[in-house]
XYZ file of C-alpha atoms in Angstrom:
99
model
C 14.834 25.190 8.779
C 14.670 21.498 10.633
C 11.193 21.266 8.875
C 12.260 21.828 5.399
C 15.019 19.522 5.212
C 12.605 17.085 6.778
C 10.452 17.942 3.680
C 13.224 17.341 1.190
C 14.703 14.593 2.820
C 10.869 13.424 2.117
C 11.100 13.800 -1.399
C 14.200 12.081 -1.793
C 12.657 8.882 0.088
C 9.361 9.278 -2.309
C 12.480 9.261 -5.611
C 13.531 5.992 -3.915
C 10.904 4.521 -3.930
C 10.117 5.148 -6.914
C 13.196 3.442 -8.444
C 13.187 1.130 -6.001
C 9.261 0.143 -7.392
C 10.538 0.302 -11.168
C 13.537 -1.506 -10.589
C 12.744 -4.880 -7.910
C 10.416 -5.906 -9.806
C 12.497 -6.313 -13.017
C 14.785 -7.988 -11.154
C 12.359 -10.602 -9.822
C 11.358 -11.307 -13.330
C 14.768 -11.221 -14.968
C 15.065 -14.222 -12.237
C 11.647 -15.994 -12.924
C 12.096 -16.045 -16.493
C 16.144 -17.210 -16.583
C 17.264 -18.176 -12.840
C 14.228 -20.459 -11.460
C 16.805 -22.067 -8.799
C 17.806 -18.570 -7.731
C 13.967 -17.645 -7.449
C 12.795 -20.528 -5.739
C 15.620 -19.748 -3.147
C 14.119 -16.217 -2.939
C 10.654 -17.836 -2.580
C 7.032 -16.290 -3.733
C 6.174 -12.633 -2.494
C 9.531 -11.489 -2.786
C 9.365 -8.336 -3.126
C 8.668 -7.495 0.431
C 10.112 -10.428 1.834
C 12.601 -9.347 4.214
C 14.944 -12.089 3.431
C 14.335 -11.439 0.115
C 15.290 -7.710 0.837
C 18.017 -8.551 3.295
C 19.501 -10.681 0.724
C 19.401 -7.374 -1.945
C 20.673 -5.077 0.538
C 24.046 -7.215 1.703
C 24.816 -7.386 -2.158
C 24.510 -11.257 -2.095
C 22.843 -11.032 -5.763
C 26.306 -10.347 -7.197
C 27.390 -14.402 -6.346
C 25.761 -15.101 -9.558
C 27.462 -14.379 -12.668
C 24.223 -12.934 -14.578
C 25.214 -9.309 -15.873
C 22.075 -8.451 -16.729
C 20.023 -9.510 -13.450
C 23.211 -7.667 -11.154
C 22.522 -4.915 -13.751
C 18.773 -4.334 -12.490
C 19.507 -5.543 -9.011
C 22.232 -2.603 -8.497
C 20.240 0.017 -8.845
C 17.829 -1.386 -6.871
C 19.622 -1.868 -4.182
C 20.925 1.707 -4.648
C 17.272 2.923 -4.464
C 16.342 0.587 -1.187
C 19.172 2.404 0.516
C 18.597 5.844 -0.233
C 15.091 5.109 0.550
C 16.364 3.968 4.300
C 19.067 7.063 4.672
C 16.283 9.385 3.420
C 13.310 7.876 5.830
C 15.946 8.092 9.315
C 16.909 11.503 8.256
C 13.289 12.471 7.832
C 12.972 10.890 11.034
C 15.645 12.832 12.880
C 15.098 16.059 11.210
C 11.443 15.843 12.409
C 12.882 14.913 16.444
C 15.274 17.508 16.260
C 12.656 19.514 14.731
C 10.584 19.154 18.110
C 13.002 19.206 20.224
């Protein structure tokens, strides 16, 4: 039984990333194209920066008053944290699983 919740805690990781994949990046160019000081601050290669993702994950991104960047960056940051629960529940399934 351990195993197959480790398997669909799996799948809901994979849906995360997914979104997460779809959404980031519309975000980083919703900032190139109208928010250049923003994205400078974020630097090049954000999308796996871990500042970059630190920053998205502490819900910083909503100190700027841009409804439709907060509107891409929200679900993002939705999808980076299901994508975290999902992975450490995988994880511990998998231990208990062994155990």
């Amino acid at each position: 039984m351990l195993l197959f919740a480790a398997l669909c805690f799996t799948g809901i990781m994979i849906g995360g990333i997914c979104a997460f994949v779809i959404f980031w990046p519309l975000s980083l160019v919703h900032l190139r194209d109208n928010n250049p000081a923003l994205r400078e601050r974020l630097g090049d290669g954000a999308f796996i920066k871990p500042s970059a993702l630190r920053w998205l994950l502490s819900g910083e991104y909503r100190e700027f008053p841009d409804r439709a960047f907060t509107g891409l960056a929200t679900p993002a940051r939705i999808a980076l944290i299901v994508t975290l629960g999902a992975a450490m529940a995988t994880g511990l399934s998998l231990l208990w699983a062994a155990a």
